[in-house]
mmCIF file of C-alpha atoms and ligand atoms in Angstrom:
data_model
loop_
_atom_site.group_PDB
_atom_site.id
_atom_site.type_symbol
_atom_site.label_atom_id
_atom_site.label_comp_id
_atom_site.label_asym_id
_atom_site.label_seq_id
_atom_site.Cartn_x
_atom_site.Cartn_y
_atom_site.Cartn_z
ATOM 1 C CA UNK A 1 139.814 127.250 31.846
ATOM 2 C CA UNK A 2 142.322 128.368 28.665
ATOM 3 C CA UNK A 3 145.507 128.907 30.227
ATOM 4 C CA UNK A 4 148.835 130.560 27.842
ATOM 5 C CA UNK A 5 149.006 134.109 26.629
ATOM 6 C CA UNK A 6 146.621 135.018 23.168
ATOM 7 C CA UNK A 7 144.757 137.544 21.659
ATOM 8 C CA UNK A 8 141.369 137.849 19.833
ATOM 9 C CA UNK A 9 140.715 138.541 16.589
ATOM 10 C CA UNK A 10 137.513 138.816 15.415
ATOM 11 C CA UNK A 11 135.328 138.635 12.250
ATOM 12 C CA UNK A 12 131.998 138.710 10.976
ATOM 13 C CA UNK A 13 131.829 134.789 10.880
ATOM 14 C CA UNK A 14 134.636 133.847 12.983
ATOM 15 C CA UNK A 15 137.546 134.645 15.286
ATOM 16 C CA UNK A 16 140.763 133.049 16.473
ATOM 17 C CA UNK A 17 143.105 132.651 18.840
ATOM 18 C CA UNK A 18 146.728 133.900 18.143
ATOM 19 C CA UNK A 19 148.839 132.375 20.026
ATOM 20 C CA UNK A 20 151.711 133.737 20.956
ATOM 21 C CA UNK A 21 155.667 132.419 20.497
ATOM 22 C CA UNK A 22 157.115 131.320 23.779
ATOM 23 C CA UNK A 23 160.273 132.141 22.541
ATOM 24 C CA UNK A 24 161.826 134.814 19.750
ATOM 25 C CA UNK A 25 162.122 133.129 16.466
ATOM 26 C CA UNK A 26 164.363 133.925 13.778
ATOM 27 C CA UNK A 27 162.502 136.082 10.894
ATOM 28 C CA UNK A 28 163.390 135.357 6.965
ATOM 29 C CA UNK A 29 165.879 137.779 6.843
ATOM 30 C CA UNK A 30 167.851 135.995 9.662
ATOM 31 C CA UNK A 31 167.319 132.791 7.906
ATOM 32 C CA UNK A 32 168.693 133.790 4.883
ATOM 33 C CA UNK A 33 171.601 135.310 6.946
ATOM 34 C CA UNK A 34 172.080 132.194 8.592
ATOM 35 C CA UNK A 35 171.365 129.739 5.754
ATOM 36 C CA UNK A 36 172.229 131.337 2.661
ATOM 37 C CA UNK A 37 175.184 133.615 3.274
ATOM 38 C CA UNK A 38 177.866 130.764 3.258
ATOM 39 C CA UNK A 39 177.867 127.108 1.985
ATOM 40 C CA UNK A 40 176.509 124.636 2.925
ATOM 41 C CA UNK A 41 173.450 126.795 1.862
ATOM 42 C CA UNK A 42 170.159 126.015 3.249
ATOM 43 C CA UNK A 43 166.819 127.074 3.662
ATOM 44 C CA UNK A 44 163.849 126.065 6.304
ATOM 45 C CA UNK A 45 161.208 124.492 4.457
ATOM 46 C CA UNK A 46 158.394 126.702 5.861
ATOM 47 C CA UNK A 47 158.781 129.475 3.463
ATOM 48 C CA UNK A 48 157.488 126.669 0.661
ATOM 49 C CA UNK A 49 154.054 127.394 1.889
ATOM 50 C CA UNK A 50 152.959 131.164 0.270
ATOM 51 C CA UNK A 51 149.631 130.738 -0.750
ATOM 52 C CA UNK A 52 151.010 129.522 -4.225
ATOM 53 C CA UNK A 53 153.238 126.870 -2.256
ATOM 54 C CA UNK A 54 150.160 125.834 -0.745
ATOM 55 C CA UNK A 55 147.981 125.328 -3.576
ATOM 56 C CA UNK A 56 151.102 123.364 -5.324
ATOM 57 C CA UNK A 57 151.102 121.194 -2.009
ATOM 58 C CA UNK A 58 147.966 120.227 -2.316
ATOM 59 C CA UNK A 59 148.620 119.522 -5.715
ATOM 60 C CA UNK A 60 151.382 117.156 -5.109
ATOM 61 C CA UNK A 61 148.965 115.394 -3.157
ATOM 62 C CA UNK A 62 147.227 114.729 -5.841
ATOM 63 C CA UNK A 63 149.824 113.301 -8.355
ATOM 64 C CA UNK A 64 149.972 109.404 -8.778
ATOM 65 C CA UNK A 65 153.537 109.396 -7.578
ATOM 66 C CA UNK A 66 153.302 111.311 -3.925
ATOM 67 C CA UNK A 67 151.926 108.382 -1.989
ATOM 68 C CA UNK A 68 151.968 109.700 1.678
ATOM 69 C CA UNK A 69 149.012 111.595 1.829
ATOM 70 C CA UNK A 70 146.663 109.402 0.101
ATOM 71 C CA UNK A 71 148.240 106.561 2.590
ATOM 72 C CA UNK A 72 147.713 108.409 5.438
ATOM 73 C CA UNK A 73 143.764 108.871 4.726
ATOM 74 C CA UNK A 74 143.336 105.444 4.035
ATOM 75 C CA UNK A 75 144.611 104.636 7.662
ATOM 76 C CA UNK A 76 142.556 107.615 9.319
ATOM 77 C CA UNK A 77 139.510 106.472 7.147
ATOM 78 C CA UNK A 78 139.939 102.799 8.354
ATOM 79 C CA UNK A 79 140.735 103.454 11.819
ATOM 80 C CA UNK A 80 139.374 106.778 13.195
ATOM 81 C CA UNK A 81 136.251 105.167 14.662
ATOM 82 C CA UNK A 82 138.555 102.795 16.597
ATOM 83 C CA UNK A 83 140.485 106.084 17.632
ATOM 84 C CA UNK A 84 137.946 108.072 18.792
ATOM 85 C CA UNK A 85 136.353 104.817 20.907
ATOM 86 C CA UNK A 86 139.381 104.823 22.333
ATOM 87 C CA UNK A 87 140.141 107.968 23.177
ATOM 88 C CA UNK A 88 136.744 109.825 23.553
ATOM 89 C CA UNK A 89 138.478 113.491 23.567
ATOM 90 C CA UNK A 90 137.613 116.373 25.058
ATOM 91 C CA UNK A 91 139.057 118.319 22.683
ATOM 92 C CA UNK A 92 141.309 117.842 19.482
ATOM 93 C CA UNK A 93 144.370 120.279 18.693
ATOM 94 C CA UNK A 94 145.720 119.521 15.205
ATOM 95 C CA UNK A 95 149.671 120.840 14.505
ATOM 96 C CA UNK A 96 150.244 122.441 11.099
ATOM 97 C CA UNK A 97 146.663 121.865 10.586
ATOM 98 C CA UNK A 98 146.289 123.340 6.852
ATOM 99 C CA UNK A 99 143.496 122.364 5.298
ATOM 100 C CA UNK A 100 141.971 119.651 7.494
ATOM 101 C CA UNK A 101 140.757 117.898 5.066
ATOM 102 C CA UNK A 102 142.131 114.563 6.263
ATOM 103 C CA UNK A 103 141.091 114.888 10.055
ATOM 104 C CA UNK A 104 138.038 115.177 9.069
ATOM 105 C CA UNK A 105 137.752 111.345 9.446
ATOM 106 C CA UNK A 106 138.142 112.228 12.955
ATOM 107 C CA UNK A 107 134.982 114.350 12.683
ATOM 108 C CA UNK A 108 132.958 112.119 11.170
ATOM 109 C CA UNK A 109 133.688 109.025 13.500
ATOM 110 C CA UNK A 110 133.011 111.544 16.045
ATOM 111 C CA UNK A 111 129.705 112.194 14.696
ATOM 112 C CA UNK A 112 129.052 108.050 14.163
ATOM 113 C CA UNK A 113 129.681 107.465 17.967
ATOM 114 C CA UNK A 114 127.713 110.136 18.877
ATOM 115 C CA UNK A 115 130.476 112.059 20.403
ATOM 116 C CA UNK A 116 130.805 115.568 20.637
ATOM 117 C CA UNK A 117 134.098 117.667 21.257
ATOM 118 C CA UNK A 118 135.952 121.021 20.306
ATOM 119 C CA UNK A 119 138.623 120.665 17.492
ATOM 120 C CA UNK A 120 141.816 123.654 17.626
ATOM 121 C CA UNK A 121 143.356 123.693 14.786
ATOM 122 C CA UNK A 122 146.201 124.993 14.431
ATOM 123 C CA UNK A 123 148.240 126.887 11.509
ATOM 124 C CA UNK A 124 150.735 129.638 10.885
ATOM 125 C CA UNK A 125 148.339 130.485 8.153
ATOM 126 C CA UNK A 126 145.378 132.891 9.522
ATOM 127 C CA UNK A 127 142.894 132.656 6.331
ATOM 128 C CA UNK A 128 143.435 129.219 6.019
ATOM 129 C CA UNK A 129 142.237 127.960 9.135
ATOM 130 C CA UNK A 130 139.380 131.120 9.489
ATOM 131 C CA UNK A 131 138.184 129.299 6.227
ATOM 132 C CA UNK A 132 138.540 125.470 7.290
ATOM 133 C CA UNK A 133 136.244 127.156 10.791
ATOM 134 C CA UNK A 134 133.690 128.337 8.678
ATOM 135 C CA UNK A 135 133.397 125.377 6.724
ATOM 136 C CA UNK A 136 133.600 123.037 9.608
ATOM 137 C CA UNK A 137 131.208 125.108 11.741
ATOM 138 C CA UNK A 138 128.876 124.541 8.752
ATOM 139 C CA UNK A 139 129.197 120.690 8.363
ATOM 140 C CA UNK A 140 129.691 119.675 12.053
ATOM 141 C CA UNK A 141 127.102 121.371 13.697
ATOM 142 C CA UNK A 142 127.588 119.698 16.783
ATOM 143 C CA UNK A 143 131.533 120.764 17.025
ATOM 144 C CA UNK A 144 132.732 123.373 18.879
ATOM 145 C CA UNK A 145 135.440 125.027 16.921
ATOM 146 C CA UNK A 146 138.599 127.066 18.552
ATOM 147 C CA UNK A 147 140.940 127.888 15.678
ATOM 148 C CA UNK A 148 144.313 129.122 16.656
ATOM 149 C CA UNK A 149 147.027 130.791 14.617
ATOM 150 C CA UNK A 150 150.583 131.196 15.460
ATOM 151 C CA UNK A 151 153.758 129.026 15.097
ATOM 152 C CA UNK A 152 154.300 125.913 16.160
ATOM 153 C CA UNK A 153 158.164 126.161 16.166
ATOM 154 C CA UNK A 154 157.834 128.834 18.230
ATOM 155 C CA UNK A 155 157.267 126.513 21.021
ATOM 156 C CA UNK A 156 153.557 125.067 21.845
ATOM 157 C CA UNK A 157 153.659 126.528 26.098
ATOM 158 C CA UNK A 158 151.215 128.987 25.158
ATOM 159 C CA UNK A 159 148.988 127.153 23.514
ATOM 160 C CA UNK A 160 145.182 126.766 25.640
ATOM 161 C CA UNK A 161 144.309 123.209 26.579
ATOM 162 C CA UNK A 162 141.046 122.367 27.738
ATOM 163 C CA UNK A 163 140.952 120.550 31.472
ATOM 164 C CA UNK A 164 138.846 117.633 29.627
ATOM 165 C CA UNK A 165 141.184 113.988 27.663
ATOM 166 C CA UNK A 166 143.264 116.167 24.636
ATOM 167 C CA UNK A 167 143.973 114.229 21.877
ATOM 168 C CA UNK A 168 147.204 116.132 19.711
ATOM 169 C CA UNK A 169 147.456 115.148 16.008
ATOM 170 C CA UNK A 170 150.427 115.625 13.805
ATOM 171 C CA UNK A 171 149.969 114.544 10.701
ATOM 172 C CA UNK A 172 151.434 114.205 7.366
ATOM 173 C CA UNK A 173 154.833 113.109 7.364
ATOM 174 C CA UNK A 174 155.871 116.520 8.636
ATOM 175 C CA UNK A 175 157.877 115.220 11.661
ATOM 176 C CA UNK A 176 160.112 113.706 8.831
ATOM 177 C CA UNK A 177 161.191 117.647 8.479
ATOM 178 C CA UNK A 178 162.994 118.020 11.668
ATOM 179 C CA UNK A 179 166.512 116.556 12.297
ATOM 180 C CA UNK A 180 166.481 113.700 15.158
ATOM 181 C CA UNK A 181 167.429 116.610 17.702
ATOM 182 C CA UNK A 182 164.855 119.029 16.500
ATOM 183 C CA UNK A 183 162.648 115.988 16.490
ATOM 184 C CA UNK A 184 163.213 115.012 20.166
ATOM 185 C CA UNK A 185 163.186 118.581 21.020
ATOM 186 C CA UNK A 186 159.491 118.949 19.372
ATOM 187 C CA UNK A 187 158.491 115.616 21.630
ATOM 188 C CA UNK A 188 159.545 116.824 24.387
ATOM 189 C CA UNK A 189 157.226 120.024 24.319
ATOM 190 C CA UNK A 190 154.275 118.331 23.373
ATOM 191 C CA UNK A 191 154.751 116.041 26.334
ATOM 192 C CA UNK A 192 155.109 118.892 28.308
ATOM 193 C CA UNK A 193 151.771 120.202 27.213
ATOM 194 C CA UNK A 194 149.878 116.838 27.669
ATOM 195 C CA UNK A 195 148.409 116.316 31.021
ATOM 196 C CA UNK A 196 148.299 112.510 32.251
ATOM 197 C CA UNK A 197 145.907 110.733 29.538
ATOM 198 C CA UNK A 198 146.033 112.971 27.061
ATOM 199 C CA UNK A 199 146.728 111.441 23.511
ATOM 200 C CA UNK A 200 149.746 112.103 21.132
ATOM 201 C CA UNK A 201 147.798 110.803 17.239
ATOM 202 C CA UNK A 202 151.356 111.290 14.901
ATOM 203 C CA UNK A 203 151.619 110.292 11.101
ATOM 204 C CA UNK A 204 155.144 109.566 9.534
ATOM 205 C CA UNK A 205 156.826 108.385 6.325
ATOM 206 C CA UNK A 206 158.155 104.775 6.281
ATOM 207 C CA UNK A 207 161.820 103.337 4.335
ATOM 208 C CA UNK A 208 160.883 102.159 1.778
ATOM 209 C CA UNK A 209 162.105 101.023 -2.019
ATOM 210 C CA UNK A 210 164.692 104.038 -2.996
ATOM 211 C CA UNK A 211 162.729 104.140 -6.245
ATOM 212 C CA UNK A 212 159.359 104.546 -4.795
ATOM 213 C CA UNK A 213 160.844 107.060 -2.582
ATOM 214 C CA UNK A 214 162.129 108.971 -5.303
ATOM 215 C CA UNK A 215 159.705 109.248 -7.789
ATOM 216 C CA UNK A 216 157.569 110.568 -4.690
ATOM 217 C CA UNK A 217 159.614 113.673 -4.919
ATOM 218 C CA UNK A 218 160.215 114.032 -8.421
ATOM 219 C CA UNK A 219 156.660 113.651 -10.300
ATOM 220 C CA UNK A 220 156.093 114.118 -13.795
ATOM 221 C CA UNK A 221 154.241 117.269 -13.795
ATOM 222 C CA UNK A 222 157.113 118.730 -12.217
ATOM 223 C CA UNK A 223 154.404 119.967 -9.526
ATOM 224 C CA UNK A 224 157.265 119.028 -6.695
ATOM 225 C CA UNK A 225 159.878 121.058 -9.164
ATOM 226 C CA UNK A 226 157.360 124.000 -9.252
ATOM 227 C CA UNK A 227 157.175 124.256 -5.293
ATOM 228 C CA UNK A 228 160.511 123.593 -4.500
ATOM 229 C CA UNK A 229 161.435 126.435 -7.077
ATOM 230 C CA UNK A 230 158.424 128.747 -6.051
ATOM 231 C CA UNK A 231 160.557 129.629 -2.661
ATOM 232 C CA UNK A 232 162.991 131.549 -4.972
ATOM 233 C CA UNK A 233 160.082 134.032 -5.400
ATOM 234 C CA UNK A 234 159.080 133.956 -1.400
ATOM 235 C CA UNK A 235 162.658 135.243 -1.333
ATOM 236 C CA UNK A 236 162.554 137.745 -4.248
ATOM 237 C CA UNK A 237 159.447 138.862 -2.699
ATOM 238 C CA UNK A 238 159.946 138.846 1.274
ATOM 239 C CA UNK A 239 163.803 140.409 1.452
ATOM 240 C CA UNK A 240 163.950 141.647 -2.144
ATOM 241 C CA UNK A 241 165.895 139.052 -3.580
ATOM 242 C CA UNK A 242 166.497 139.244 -7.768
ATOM 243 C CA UNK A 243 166.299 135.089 -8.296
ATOM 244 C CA UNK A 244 165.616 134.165 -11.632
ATOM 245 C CA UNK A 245 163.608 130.607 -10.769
ATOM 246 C CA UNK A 246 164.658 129.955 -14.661
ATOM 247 C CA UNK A 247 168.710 130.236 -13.727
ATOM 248 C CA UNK A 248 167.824 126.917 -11.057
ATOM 249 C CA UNK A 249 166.766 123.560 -11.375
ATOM 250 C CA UNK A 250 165.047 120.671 -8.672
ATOM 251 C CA UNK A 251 167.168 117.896 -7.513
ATOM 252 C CA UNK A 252 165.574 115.408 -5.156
ATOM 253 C CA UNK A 253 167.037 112.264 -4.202
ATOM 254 C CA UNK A 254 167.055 109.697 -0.971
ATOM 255 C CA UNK A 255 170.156 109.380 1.279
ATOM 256 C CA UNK A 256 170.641 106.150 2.321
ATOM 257 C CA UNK A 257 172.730 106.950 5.013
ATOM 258 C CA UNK A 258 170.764 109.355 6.546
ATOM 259 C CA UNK A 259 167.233 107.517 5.207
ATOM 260 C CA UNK A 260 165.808 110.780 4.269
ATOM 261 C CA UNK A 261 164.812 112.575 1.162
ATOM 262 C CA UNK A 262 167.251 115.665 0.448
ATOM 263 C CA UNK A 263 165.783 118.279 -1.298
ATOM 264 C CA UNK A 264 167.765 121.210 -3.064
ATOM 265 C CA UNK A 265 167.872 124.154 -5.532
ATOM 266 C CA UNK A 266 170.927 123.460 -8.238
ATOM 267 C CA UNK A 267 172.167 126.630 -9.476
ATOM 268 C CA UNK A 268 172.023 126.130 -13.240
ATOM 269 C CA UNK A 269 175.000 128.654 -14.314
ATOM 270 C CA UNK A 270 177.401 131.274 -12.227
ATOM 271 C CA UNK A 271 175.561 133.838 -11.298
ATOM 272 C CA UNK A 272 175.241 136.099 -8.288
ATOM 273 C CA UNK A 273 172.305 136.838 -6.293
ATOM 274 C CA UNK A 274 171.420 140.168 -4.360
ATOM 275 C CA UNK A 275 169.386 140.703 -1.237
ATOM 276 C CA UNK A 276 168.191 144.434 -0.998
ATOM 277 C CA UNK A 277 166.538 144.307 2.163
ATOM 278 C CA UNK A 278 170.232 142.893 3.514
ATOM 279 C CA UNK A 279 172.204 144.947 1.709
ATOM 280 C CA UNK A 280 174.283 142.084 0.322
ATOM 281 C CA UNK A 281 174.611 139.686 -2.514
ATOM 282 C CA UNK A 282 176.372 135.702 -2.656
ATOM 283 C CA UNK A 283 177.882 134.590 -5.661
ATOM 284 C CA UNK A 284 176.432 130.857 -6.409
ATOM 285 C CA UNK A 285 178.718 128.599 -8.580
ATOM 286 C CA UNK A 286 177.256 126.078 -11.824
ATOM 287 C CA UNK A 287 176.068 123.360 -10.004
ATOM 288 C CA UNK A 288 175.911 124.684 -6.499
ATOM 289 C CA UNK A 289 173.397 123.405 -4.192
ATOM 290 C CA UNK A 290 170.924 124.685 -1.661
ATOM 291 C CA UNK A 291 169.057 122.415 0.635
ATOM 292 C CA UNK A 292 165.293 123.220 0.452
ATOM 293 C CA UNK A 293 163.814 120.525 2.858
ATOM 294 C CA UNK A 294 164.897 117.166 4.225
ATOM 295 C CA UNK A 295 162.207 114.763 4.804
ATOM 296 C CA UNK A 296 162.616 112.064 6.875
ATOM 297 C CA UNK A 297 161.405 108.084 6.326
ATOM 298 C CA UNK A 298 161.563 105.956 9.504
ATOM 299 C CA UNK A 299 161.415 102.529 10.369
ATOM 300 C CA UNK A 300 158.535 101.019 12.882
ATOM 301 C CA UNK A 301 161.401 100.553 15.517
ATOM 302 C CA UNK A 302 162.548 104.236 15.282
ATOM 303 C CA UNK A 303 159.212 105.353 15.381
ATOM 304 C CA UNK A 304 158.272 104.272 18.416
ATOM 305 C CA UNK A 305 161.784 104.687 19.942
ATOM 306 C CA UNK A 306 161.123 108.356 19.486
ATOM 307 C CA UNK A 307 157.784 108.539 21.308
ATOM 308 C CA UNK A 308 158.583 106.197 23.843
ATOM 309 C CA UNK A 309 162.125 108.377 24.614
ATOM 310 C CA UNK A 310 159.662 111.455 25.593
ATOM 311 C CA UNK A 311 157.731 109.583 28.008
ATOM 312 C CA UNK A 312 155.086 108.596 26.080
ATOM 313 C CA UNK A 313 153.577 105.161 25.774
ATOM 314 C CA UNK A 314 152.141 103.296 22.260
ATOM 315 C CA UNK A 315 148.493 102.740 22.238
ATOM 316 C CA UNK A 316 148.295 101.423 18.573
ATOM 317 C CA UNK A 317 150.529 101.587 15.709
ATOM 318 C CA UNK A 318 148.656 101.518 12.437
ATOM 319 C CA UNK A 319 149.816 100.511 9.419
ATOM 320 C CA UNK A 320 148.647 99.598 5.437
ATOM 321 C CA UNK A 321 150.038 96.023 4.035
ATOM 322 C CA UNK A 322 152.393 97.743 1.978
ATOM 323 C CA UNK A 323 153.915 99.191 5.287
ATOM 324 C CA UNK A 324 154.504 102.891 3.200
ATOM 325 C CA UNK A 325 153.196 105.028 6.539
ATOM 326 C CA UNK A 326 152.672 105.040 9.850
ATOM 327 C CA UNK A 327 149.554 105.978 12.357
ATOM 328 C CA UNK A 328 150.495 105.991 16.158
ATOM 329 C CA UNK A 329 148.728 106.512 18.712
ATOM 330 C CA UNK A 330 150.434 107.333 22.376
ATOM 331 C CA UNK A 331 149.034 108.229 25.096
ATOM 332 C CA UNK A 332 151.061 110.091 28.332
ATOM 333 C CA UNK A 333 150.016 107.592 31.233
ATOM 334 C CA UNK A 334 148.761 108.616 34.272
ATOM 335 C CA UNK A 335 151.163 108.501 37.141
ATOM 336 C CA UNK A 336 150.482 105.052 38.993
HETATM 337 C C1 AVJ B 1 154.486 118.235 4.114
HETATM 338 C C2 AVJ B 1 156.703 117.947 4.901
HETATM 339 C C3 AVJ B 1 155.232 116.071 4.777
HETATM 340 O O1 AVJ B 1 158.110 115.963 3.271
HETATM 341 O O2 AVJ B 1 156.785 114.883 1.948
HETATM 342 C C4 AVJ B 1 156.180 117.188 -0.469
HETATM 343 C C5 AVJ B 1 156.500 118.190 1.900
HETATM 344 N N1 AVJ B 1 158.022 118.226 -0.091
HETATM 345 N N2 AVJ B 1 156.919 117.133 -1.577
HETATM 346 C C6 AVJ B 1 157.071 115.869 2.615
HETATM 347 C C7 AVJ B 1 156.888 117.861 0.478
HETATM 348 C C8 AVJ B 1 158.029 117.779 -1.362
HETATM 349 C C9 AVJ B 1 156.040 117.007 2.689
HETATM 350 N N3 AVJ B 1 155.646 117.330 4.101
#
C-alpha cells in the first residue's frame, strides 16, 4: 500500500519511517558557504531548532506578545469537529509536525465523531516525534500512529500515502518562511502528492497593525532574542565556528513593502569570525547584518491566490474576529 523509498528504525516502544530526500540538499557547511561568506549574509531558519531552539520556541509560544500560536489553537479548537465531518480522513500527515500539541484538536474531534484514522507526523527531528508516538499511542488508543522522520525541503515524493481520503496539515505560520517562489514551489509538491480528494489543512500569519506585528517578534523576556542568537552556537558547534553570541544583538522589524517580518543578527563591534571545519574566516563590520528568518504575513486574498494557483480548491477559510490568522481548508477536486 506505502509507496516512496524508507527505512525502519526500530525501538523498544516505537519505530519510524525515515524518509528519504528526493533530491540532494545542501548541508550546513554549504549554507554557510552560500549564505555567510559574502553580504548580503543570510542564514536558513532551520538551524534555529537544536533542541535548545526548540525548547525556546515553545517558549515564545508562550509569551503574551507571540500571538500566532495561541490564535491558531483557538481556530483548530473551534473548528476541528467541523473539519474532520468534513473530511473524514483516512489518514493525517502533519508537515514540520514538532510537538503536536495543537493537532491534537484533530484527535480529539476524531475521537467525538467516532472516527478512527492513522496520523504521520512528520519532523526532521527523530526523538521528537518517537516521543509525541509514544505519547499519542498512549492517549488515542484507537489511532494508528506512522511517525516519519526526514526533511520536508527535501521534497515530499517519497513520502507513503495511504490509498484511503489524506488530509495534509501545515501549520503554524511556517509557510510565512518561504519566499513566494519557494512558496509556490512547496504547493506545487504537495499537490503532486495529493490524489483527487485529498485535503490540503494550512495555517498562516495575517497583516496586521505594524506594532502588533512587532512586538510579536521582539518580547520582553528577550525569549525571541535568545533563539534568534542561540543559532550562533548551532554554528560554533556544527562547523566549528568561534561566535561570541555576546559580540551580537536581535533586530526584528516588519517590512512593509515586502509585508513580512525580517529577522537578523547585528554584529555589535568589528570583529572577525572563523569557520574551522571550512578553513576560512569573514570579517563582519559594527552594525552589519545577517538575516536569520523572514516570516511572512498575508492577506485573505493572497492566501487563497496561492492555493488556488496549485490547483487546489477552498473548502473553508477560518478565521478569529480579530482576523490575526488564517485556517484553510482545500481540497484537490476530483477530475469531473
Ligand atoms: C515557526 C516559522 C512560524 O515565523 O513566527 C517565532 C518562528 N521566529 N519567533 C514565525 C519564529 C521568531 C515562527 N514560525
Amino acid at each position: 500500500m506505502n509507496r516512496g523509498e524508507h527505512s525502519a528504525r526500530n525501538t523498544a516502544q516505537s519505530s519510524y519511517l525515515q524518509v528519504q530526500p528526493t533530491r540532494p540538499m545542501p548541508g550546513i557547511l554549504d549554507d554557510v558557504l552560500n549564505g555567510l561568506m559574502h553580504p548580503p549574509r543570510s542564514l536558513p531558519p532551520k538551524y534555529f531548532y537544536d533542541e535548545h531552539g526548540s525548547w525556546l520556541f515553545d517558549r515564545i509560544c508562550e509569551t503574551k506578545e507571540y500571538y500566532p500560536t495561541r490564535t491558531e489553537d483557538a481556530l483548530l479548537s473551534q473548528y476541528s469537529s467541523e473539519i474532520i465531518r468534513q473530511t473524514l480522513p483516512v489518514q493525517i500527515v502533519e508537515l514540520g509536525s514538532g510537538t503536536s500539541r495543537k493537532t491534537r484538536r484533530l484527535l480529539d474531534a476524531c475521537e467525538t465523531h467516532a472516527h478512527t484514522c492513522s496520523y504521520a507526523p512528520f519532523d526532521v527531528c527523530g526523538e521528537m516525534v518517537h516521543q509525541v508516538a509514544i505519547e499519542l499511542r498512549h492517549k488515542y488508543h484507537w489511532l494508528k500512529m506512522e511517525p516519519l522522520v526526514g526533511d520536508y525541503h527535501a521534497g515530499l515524493g517519497n513520502l507513503p500515502v495511504a490509498s484511503g481520503i489524506t488530509m495534509f496539515v501545515f501549520l503554524g505560520g511556517t509557510i510565512g518562511n518561504f519566499t513566494p517562489d519557494e512558496a509556490r514551489d512547496f504547493f506545487d509538491e504537495i499537490r503532486d502528492c495529493m490524489h483527487p480528494g485529498d485535503y490540503l489543512l494550512l495555517g498562516a500569519d495575517r497583516v496586521k497593525d505594524e506594532r502588533v506585528l512587532n512586538a510579536a517578534y521582539n518580547d520582553v523576556d528577550g525569549l525571541t532574542a535568545g533563539f534568534n542568537l542561540n543559532v550562533l552556537n548551532v554554528l560554533n558547534r556544527e562547523v566549528d565556528a568561534n561566535f561570541n553570541a555576546g559580540n551580537f544583538s536581535h533586530l526584528a522589524l516588519f517590512n512593509r513593502e515586502l509585508n513580512r517580518i525580517e529577522m537578523y543578527l547585528v554584529s555589535a563591534i568589528d570583529q572577525i569570525i572563523s569557520f574551522r571545519k571550512l578553513g576560512s574566516s569573514i570579517s563582519l563590520s559594527k552594525g552589519e547584518r545577517i538575516l536569520t528568518e523572514i516570516s511572512r504575513k498575508f492577506t485573505y486574498r493572497e492566501l487563497e491566490t496561492m492555493i488556488t494557483g496549485s490547483g487546489m480548491e477552498i473548502i473553508r477559510h477560518y478565521e478569529p474576529v480579530n482576523n490575526y490568522f488564517s485556517l484553510i481548508l482545500s481540497q484537490l477536486r476530483k477530475a469531473q
